[in-house]
mmCIF file of N, CA and C in Angstrom:
data_model
loop_
_atom_site.group_PDB
_atom_site.id
_atom_site.type_symbol
_atom_site.label_atom_id
_atom_site.label_comp_id
_atom_site.label_asym_id
_atom_site.label_seq_id
_atom_site.Cartn_x
_atom_site.Cartn_y
_atom_site.Cartn_z
ATOM 1 N N MET A 49 -1.386 -13.505 14.613
ATOM 2 C CA MET A 49 -2.087 -13.136 13.386
ATOM 3 C C MET A 49 -1.688 -14.110 12.287
ATOM 4 N N GLY A 50 -2.665 -14.738 11.675
ATOM 5 C CA GLY A 50 -2.406 -15.689 10.605
ATOM 6 C C GLY A 50 -2.265 -15.016 9.256
ATOM 7 N N LEU A 51 -1.872 -15.809 8.263
ATOM 8 C CA LEU A 51 -1.695 -15.287 6.909
ATOM 9 C C LEU A 51 -2.986 -14.684 6.365
ATOM 10 N N LEU A 52 -4.111 -15.357 6.610
ATOM 11 C CA LEU A 52 -5.386 -14.829 6.114
ATOM 12 C C LEU A 52 -5.706 -13.475 6.735
ATOM 13 N N ASP A 53 -5.408 -13.317 8.018
ATOM 14 C CA ASP A 53 -5.640 -12.026 8.667
ATOM 15 C C ASP A 53 -4.756 -10.946 8.050
ATOM 16 N N MET A 54 -3.502 -11.307 7.748
ATOM 17 C CA MET A 54 -2.583 -10.330 7.147
ATOM 18 C C MET A 54 -3.077 -9.884 5.777
ATOM 19 N N LEU A 55 -3.736 -10.792 5.067
ATOM 20 C CA LEU A 55 -4.273 -10.459 3.750
ATOM 21 C C LEU A 55 -5.652 -9.805 3.844
ATOM 22 N N GLY A 56 -6.154 -9.648 5.050
ATOM 23 C CA GLY A 56 -7.471 -9.041 5.220
ATOM 24 C C GLY A 56 -8.595 -10.007 4.944
ATOM 25 N N LEU A 57 -8.314 -11.324 5.030
ATOM 26 C CA LEU A 57 -9.323 -12.319 4.686
ATOM 27 C C LEU A 57 -9.862 -13.094 5.893
ATOM 28 N N GLY A 58 -9.269 -12.938 7.057
ATOM 29 C CA GLY A 58 -9.693 -13.700 8.221
ATOM 30 C C GLY A 58 -11.061 -13.281 8.730
ATOM 31 N N GLY A 59 -11.923 -14.244 9.051
ATOM 32 C CA GLY A 59 -13.233 -13.967 9.631
ATOM 33 C C GLY A 59 -14.104 -13.089 8.757
ATOM 34 N N LYS A 60 -13.987 -13.250 7.434
ATOM 35 C CA LYS A 60 -14.599 -12.321 6.502
ATOM 36 C C LYS A 60 -16.122 -12.259 6.575
ATOM 37 N N SER A 61 -16.806 -13.380 6.619
ATOM 38 C CA SER A 61 -18.266 -13.376 6.554
ATOM 39 C C SER A 61 -18.902 -12.563 7.670
ATOM 40 N N GLU A 62 -18.477 -12.808 8.917
ATOM 41 C CA GLU A 62 -19.050 -12.081 10.038
ATOM 42 C C GLU A 62 -18.698 -10.592 9.942
ATOM 43 N N SER A 63 -17.474 -10.301 9.590
ATOM 44 C CA SER A 63 -17.029 -8.913 9.532
ATOM 45 C C SER A 63 -17.753 -8.133 8.437
ATOM 46 N N ILE A 64 -17.992 -8.746 7.305
ATOM 47 C CA ILE A 64 -18.707 -8.054 6.223
ATOM 48 C C ILE A 64 -20.078 -7.632 6.715
ATOM 49 N N LYS A 65 -20.767 -8.526 7.400
ATOM 50 C CA LYS A 65 -22.090 -8.181 7.935
ATOM 51 C C LYS A 65 -21.987 -7.020 8.919
ATOM 52 N N ASP A 66 -20.952 -7.057 9.763
ATOM 53 C CA ASP A 66 -20.742 -5.961 10.722
ATOM 54 C C ASP A 66 -20.498 -4.648 9.998
ATOM 55 N N PHE A 67 -19.659 -4.698 8.960
ATOM 56 C CA PHE A 67 -19.336 -3.480 8.216
ATOM 57 C C PHE A 67 -20.573 -2.928 7.516
ATOM 58 N N VAL A 68 -21.389 -3.799 6.928
ATOM 59 C CA VAL A 68 -22.614 -3.360 6.262
ATOM 60 C C VAL A 68 -23.545 -2.706 7.270
ATOM 61 N N THR A 69 -23.655 -3.301 8.452
ATOM 62 C CA THR A 69 -24.493 -2.741 9.509
ATOM 63 C C THR A 69 -24.036 -1.336 9.892
ATOM 64 N N LYS A 70 -22.712 -1.112 9.837
ATOM 65 C CA LYS A 70 -22.154 0.196 10.183
ATOM 66 C C LYS A 70 -22.222 1.189 9.019
ATOM 67 N N GLY A 71 -22.850 0.799 7.909
ATOM 68 C CA GLY A 71 -23.001 1.709 6.774
ATOM 69 C C GLY A 71 -21.776 1.807 5.884
ATOM 70 N N ALA A 72 -21.050 0.723 5.751
ATOM 71 C CA ALA A 72 -19.808 0.731 4.971
ATOM 72 C C ALA A 72 -20.015 1.129 3.509
ATOM 73 N N VAL A 73 -18.983 1.762 2.977
ATOM 74 C CA VAL A 73 -18.910 2.095 1.560
ATOM 75 C C VAL A 73 -18.157 0.957 0.876
ATOM 76 N N ILE A 74 -18.659 0.503 -0.269
ATOM 77 C CA ILE A 74 -17.976 -0.549 -1.023
ATOM 78 C C ILE A 74 -17.170 0.113 -2.130
ATOM 79 N N ILE A 75 -15.864 -0.164 -2.132
ATOM 80 C CA ILE A 75 -14.973 0.376 -3.151
ATOM 81 C C ILE A 75 -14.430 -0.785 -3.972
ATOM 82 N N ASP A 76 -14.690 -0.735 -5.269
ATOM 83 C CA ASP A 76 -14.221 -1.738 -6.221
ATOM 84 C C ASP A 76 -12.915 -1.211 -6.813
ATOM 85 N N VAL A 77 -11.827 -1.956 -6.640
ATOM 86 C CA VAL A 77 -10.510 -1.468 -7.059
ATOM 87 C C VAL A 77 -10.068 -2.010 -8.420
ATOM 88 N N ARG A 78 -10.998 -2.590 -9.165
ATOM 89 C CA ARG A 78 -10.664 -3.048 -10.521
ATOM 90 C C ARG A 78 -10.532 -1.848 -11.461
ATOM 91 N N THR A 79 -10.078 -2.105 -12.678
ATOM 92 C CA THR A 79 -9.955 -1.035 -13.669
ATOM 93 C C THR A 79 -11.339 -0.514 -14.048
ATOM 94 N N ILE A 80 -11.365 0.650 -14.653
ATOM 95 C CA ILE A 80 -12.633 1.243 -15.094
ATOM 96 C C ILE A 80 -13.347 0.304 -16.062
ATOM 97 N N GLY A 81 -12.593 -0.295 -16.982
ATOM 98 C CA GLY A 81 -13.178 -1.223 -17.957
ATOM 99 C C GLY A 81 -13.800 -2.438 -17.292
ATOM 100 N N GLU A 82 -13.108 -3.020 -16.330
ATOM 101 C CA GLU A 82 -13.649 -4.178 -15.605
ATOM 102 C C GLU A 82 -14.913 -3.790 -14.848
ATOM 103 N N PHE A 83 -14.879 -2.622 -14.215
ATOM 104 C CA PHE A 83 -16.023 -2.136 -13.444
ATOM 105 C C PHE A 83 -17.241 -1.972 -14.345
ATOM 106 N N ARG A 84 -17.030 -1.438 -15.558
ATOM 107 C CA ARG A 84 -18.148 -1.241 -16.494
ATOM 108 C C ARG A 84 -18.794 -2.557 -16.901
ATOM 109 N N GLU A 85 -18.027 -3.637 -16.886
ATOM 110 C CA GLU A 85 -18.556 -4.942 -17.304
ATOM 111 C C GLU A 85 -19.467 -5.566 -16.247
ATOM 112 N N GLY A 86 -19.455 -5.022 -15.037
ATOM 113 C CA GLY A 86 -20.311 -5.518 -13.964
ATOM 114 C C GLY A 86 -19.739 -5.138 -12.621
ATOM 115 N N HIS A 87 -20.617 -4.790 -11.695
ATOM 116 C CA HIS A 87 -20.181 -4.381 -10.364
ATOM 117 C C HIS A 87 -21.362 -4.413 -9.396
ATOM 118 N N ILE A 88 -21.059 -4.272 -8.128
ATOM 119 C CA ILE A 88 -22.096 -4.212 -7.093
ATOM 120 C C ILE A 88 -22.769 -2.844 -7.179
ATOM 121 N N LYS A 89 -24.083 -2.866 -7.221
ATOM 122 C CA LYS A 89 -24.841 -1.615 -7.271
ATOM 123 C C LYS A 89 -24.438 -0.737 -6.084
ATOM 124 N N SER A 90 -24.244 0.516 -6.329
ATOM 125 C CA SER A 90 -23.866 1.534 -5.344
ATOM 126 C C SER A 90 -22.387 1.495 -4.935
ATOM 127 N N SER A 91 -21.601 0.563 -5.505
ATOM 128 C CA SER A 91 -20.167 0.559 -5.185
ATOM 129 C C SER A 91 -19.481 1.689 -5.949
ATOM 130 N N LYS A 92 -18.353 2.139 -5.402
ATOM 131 C CA LYS A 92 -17.569 3.188 -6.037
ATOM 132 C C LYS A 92 -16.354 2.539 -6.680
ATOM 133 N N ASN A 93 -15.984 3.016 -7.867
ATOM 134 C CA ASN A 93 -14.816 2.478 -8.557
ATOM 135 C C ASN A 93 -13.610 3.391 -8.346
ATOM 136 N N ILE A 94 -12.638 2.881 -7.602
ATOM 137 C CA ILE A 94 -11.360 3.577 -7.427
ATOM 138 C C ILE A 94 -10.285 2.534 -7.728
ATOM 139 N N PRO A 95 -9.754 2.527 -8.963
ATOM 140 C CA PRO A 95 -8.757 1.517 -9.337
ATOM 141 C C PRO A 95 -7.568 1.496 -8.375
ATOM 142 N N LEU A 96 -7.035 0.302 -8.157
ATOM 143 C CA LEU A 96 -5.932 0.107 -7.225
ATOM 144 C C LEU A 96 -4.776 1.064 -7.498
ATOM 145 N N ASP A 97 -4.453 1.289 -8.764
ATOM 146 C CA ASP A 97 -3.299 2.140 -9.068
ATOM 147 C C ASP A 97 -3.523 3.615 -8.745
ATOM 148 N N THR A 98 -4.738 3.982 -8.347
ATOM 149 C CA THR A 98 -5.012 5.380 -7.969
ATOM 150 C C THR A 98 -5.411 5.529 -6.504
ATOM 151 N N ILE A 99 -5.549 4.412 -5.797
ATOM 152 C CA ILE A 99 -6.136 4.474 -4.443
ATOM 153 C C ILE A 99 -5.268 5.253 -3.456
ATOM 154 N N SER A 100 -3.959 5.181 -3.586
ATOM 155 C CA SER A 100 -3.091 5.928 -2.660
ATOM 156 C C SER A 100 -3.360 7.421 -2.732
ATOM 157 N N GLY A 101 -3.657 7.912 -3.931
ATOM 158 C CA GLY A 101 -3.947 9.331 -4.103
ATOM 159 C C GLY A 101 -5.342 9.734 -3.675
ATOM 160 N N LYS A 102 -6.174 8.755 -3.358
ATOM 161 C CA LYS A 102 -7.566 9.022 -2.965
ATOM 162 C C LYS A 102 -7.810 8.817 -1.468
ATOM 163 N N VAL A 103 -6.753 8.539 -0.714
ATOM 164 C CA VAL A 103 -6.903 8.246 0.717
ATOM 165 C C VAL A 103 -7.644 9.365 1.443
ATOM 166 N N ASN A 104 -7.280 10.611 1.190
ATOM 167 C CA ASN A 104 -7.946 11.722 1.892
ATOM 168 C C ASN A 104 -9.427 11.799 1.539
ATOM 169 N N ASP A 105 -9.768 11.566 0.264
ATOM 170 C CA ASP A 105 -11.183 11.561 -0.146
ATOM 171 C C ASP A 105 -11.940 10.435 0.565
ATOM 172 N N ILE A 106 -11.299 9.284 0.683
ATOM 173 C CA ILE A 106 -11.940 8.144 1.342
ATOM 174 C C ILE A 106 -12.125 8.434 2.825
ATOM 175 N N LYS A 107 -11.128 9.061 3.446
ATOM 176 C CA LYS A 107 -11.255 9.434 4.867
ATOM 177 C C LYS A 107 -12.421 10.391 5.078
ATOM 178 N N LYS A 108 -12.651 11.301 4.121
ATOM 179 C CA LYS A 108 -13.742 12.277 4.241
ATOM 180 C C LYS A 108 -15.115 11.613 4.242
ATOM 181 N N LEU A 109 -15.220 10.403 3.691
ATOM 182 C CA LEU A 109 -16.497 9.687 3.699
ATOM 183 C C LEU A 109 -16.915 9.361 5.129
ATOM 184 N N ASP A 110 -15.926 9.249 6.011
ATOM 185 C CA ASP A 110 -16.149 8.980 7.439
ATOM 186 C C ASP A 110 -17.022 7.747 7.659
ATOM 187 N N LYS A 111 -16.737 6.692 6.885
ATOM 188 C CA LYS A 111 -17.466 5.429 7.002
ATOM 189 C C LYS A 111 -16.469 4.289 6.865
ATOM 190 N N PRO A 112 -16.813 3.134 7.413
ATOM 191 C CA PRO A 112 -15.955 1.974 7.173
ATOM 192 C C PRO A 112 -15.985 1.623 5.683
ATOM 193 N N VAL A 113 -14.980 0.904 5.223
ATOM 194 C CA VAL A 113 -14.843 0.599 3.801
ATOM 195 C C VAL A 113 -14.698 -0.903 3.592
ATOM 196 N N ILE A 114 -15.388 -1.412 2.583
ATOM 197 C CA ILE A 114 -15.203 -2.787 2.116
ATOM 198 C C ILE A 114 -14.615 -2.660 0.715
ATOM 199 N N VAL A 115 -13.441 -3.240 0.497
ATOM 200 C CA VAL A 115 -12.836 -3.198 -0.837
ATOM 201 C C VAL A 115 -13.030 -4.544 -1.518
ATOM 202 N N CYS A 116 -13.211 -4.504 -2.838
ATOM 203 C CA CYS A 116 -13.365 -5.735 -3.605
ATOM 204 C C CYS A 116 -12.695 -5.569 -4.970
ATOM 205 N N CYS A 117 -12.493 -6.685 -5.639
ATOM 206 C CA CYS A 117 -11.917 -6.671 -6.990
ATOM 207 C C CYS A 117 -12.453 -7.902 -7.725
ATOM 208 N N ARG A 118 -11.653 -8.534 -8.560
ATOM 209 C CA ARG A 118 -12.120 -9.725 -9.263
ATOM 210 C C ARG A 118 -11.928 -10.981 -8.418
ATOM 211 N N SER A 119 -10.725 -11.115 -7.828
ATOM 212 C CA SER A 119 -10.420 -12.351 -7.103
ATOM 213 C C SER A 119 -10.101 -12.153 -5.626
ATOM 214 N N GLY A 120 -9.780 -10.927 -5.232
ATOM 215 C CA GLY A 120 -9.422 -10.663 -3.847
ATOM 216 C C GLY A 120 -7.970 -10.262 -3.650
ATOM 217 N N MET A 121 -7.151 -10.393 -4.680
ATOM 218 C CA MET A 121 -5.735 -10.045 -4.540
ATOM 219 C C MET A 121 -5.514 -8.531 -4.561
ATOM 220 N N ARG A 122 -6.095 -7.855 -5.528
ATOM 221 C CA ARG A 122 -5.939 -6.392 -5.585
ATOM 222 C C ARG A 122 -6.623 -5.724 -4.394
ATOM 223 N N SER A 123 -7.766 -6.271 -3.997
ATOM 224 C CA SER A 123 -8.450 -5.673 -2.850
ATOM 225 C C SER A 123 -7.657 -5.902 -1.563
ATOM 226 N N ALA A 124 -6.891 -6.988 -1.485
ATOM 227 C CA ALA A 124 -6.022 -7.198 -0.315
ATOM 228 C C ALA A 124 -4.956 -6.101 -0.268
ATOM 229 N N GLN A 125 -4.401 -5.755 -1.429
ATOM 230 C CA GLN A 125 -3.409 -4.678 -1.491
ATOM 231 C C GLN A 125 -4.042 -3.349 -1.097
ATOM 232 N N ALA A 126 -5.242 -3.097 -1.620
ATOM 233 C CA ALA A 126 -5.947 -1.849 -1.313
ATOM 234 C C ALA A 126 -6.274 -1.771 0.175
ATOM 235 N N ALA A 127 -6.710 -2.887 0.759
ATOM 236 C CA ALA A 127 -7.040 -2.908 2.193
ATOM 237 C C ALA A 127 -5.804 -2.576 3.018
ATOM 238 N N SER A 128 -4.662 -3.089 2.619
ATOM 239 C CA SER A 128 -3.416 -2.811 3.328
ATOM 240 C C SER A 128 -3.060 -1.322 3.263
ATOM 241 N N ILE A 129 -3.202 -0.729 2.089
ATOM 242 C CA ILE A 129 -2.917 0.702 1.898
ATOM 243 C C ILE A 129 -3.847 1.540 2.780
ATOM 244 N N LEU A 130 -5.140 1.235 2.739
ATOM 245 C CA LEU A 130 -6.122 2.019 3.493
ATOM 246 C C LEU A 130 -5.969 1.815 4.994
ATOM 247 N N LYS A 131 -5.693 0.573 5.393
ATOM 248 C CA LYS A 131 -5.523 0.292 6.821
ATOM 249 C C LYS A 131 -4.321 1.058 7.369
ATOM 250 N N SER A 132 -3.236 1.120 6.590
ATOM 251 C CA SER A 132 -2.045 1.839 7.054
ATOM 252 C C SER A 132 -2.301 3.341 7.142
ATOM 253 N N ALA A 133 -3.350 3.822 6.451
ATOM 254 C CA ALA A 133 -3.727 5.242 6.517
ATOM 255 C C ALA A 133 -4.747 5.492 7.632
ATOM 256 N N GLY A 134 -5.064 4.453 8.420
ATOM 257 C CA GLY A 134 -5.970 4.616 9.551
ATOM 258 C C GLY A 134 -7.445 4.475 9.205
ATOM 259 N N ILE A 135 -7.746 3.907 8.046
ATOM 260 C CA ILE A 135 -9.139 3.727 7.626
ATOM 261 C C ILE A 135 -9.625 2.352 8.091
ATOM 262 N N ASP A 136 -10.848 2.305 8.611
ATOM 263 C CA ASP A 136 -11.487 1.060 9.034
ATOM 264 C C ASP A 136 -11.910 0.317 7.768
ATOM 265 N N VAL A 137 -11.158 -0.722 7.396
ATOM 266 C CA VAL A 137 -11.350 -1.376 6.108
ATOM 267 C C VAL A 137 -11.276 -2.889 6.244
ATOM 268 N N ILE A 138 -12.004 -3.560 5.352
ATOM 269 C CA ILE A 138 -11.933 -5.020 5.263
ATOM 270 C C ILE A 138 -11.879 -5.394 3.784
ATOM 271 N N ASN A 139 -11.161 -6.472 3.493
ATOM 272 C CA ASN A 139 -11.097 -6.997 2.131
ATOM 273 C C ASN A 139 -12.320 -7.875 1.908
ATOM 274 N N GLY A 140 -13.197 -7.443 1.014
ATOM 275 C CA GLY A 140 -14.386 -8.226 0.689
ATOM 276 C C GLY A 140 -14.126 -9.311 -0.331
ATOM 277 N N GLY A 141 -12.909 -9.331 -0.918
ATOM 278 C CA GLY A 141 -12.560 -10.358 -1.897
ATOM 279 C C GLY A 141 -13.137 -10.048 -3.266
ATOM 280 N N GLY A 142 -13.468 -11.097 -4.001
ATOM 281 C CA GLY A 142 -14.051 -10.938 -5.331
ATOM 282 C C GLY A 142 -15.428 -10.300 -5.260
ATOM 283 N N TRP A 143 -15.719 -9.411 -6.199
ATOM 284 C CA TRP A 143 -16.961 -8.639 -6.117
ATOM 285 C C TRP A 143 -18.198 -9.521 -6.224
ATOM 286 N N GLN A 144 -18.156 -10.571 -7.040
ATOM 287 C CA GLN A 144 -19.340 -11.414 -7.185
ATOM 288 C C GLN A 144 -19.595 -12.227 -5.917
ATOM 289 N N SER A 145 -18.523 -12.695 -5.290
ATOM 290 C CA SER A 145 -18.659 -13.401 -4.016
ATOM 291 C C SER A 145 -19.178 -12.466 -2.944
ATOM 292 N N LEU A 146 -18.633 -11.254 -2.907
ATOM 293 C CA LEU A 146 -19.077 -10.257 -1.929
ATOM 294 C C LEU A 146 -20.558 -9.936 -2.138
ATOM 295 N N GLU A 147 -20.953 -9.756 -3.382
ATOM 296 C CA GLU A 147 -22.344 -9.415 -3.683
ATOM 297 C C GLU A 147 -23.305 -10.460 -3.124
ATOM 298 N N SER A 148 -22.906 -11.717 -3.186
ATOM 299 C CA SER A 148 -23.773 -12.792 -2.677
ATOM 300 C C SER A 148 -23.896 -12.778 -1.153
ATOM 301 N N LYS A 149 -22.973 -12.070 -0.465
ATOM 302 C CA LYS A 149 -22.999 -11.989 1.007
ATOM 303 C C LYS A 149 -23.737 -10.761 1.507
ATOM 304 N N LEU A 150 -24.099 -9.862 0.606
ATOM 305 C CA LEU A 150 -24.740 -8.599 1.026
ATOM 306 C C LEU A 150 -26.240 -8.774 1.201
#
């Protein structure tokens, strides 16, 4: 496993398409203020500092998850938290870059 895989960034383009095909939910982990300034339509805002407390709610969605933020660093942290909780998740990186791949 390479560094990019550990950060949830390996093979991202193909995997994002796979996740979208499976009906993935997009979770934006930026702050509420950042989210209000722009976001992917239909994405859910769950700030990184609250995501650990929302794991059970996310599991109830029963769908794969794509996490995004501004640059990909916070979403890498969120992907790690969710993956360790058994959620099928991928780091989508920066939200604007992710939006262009959808």
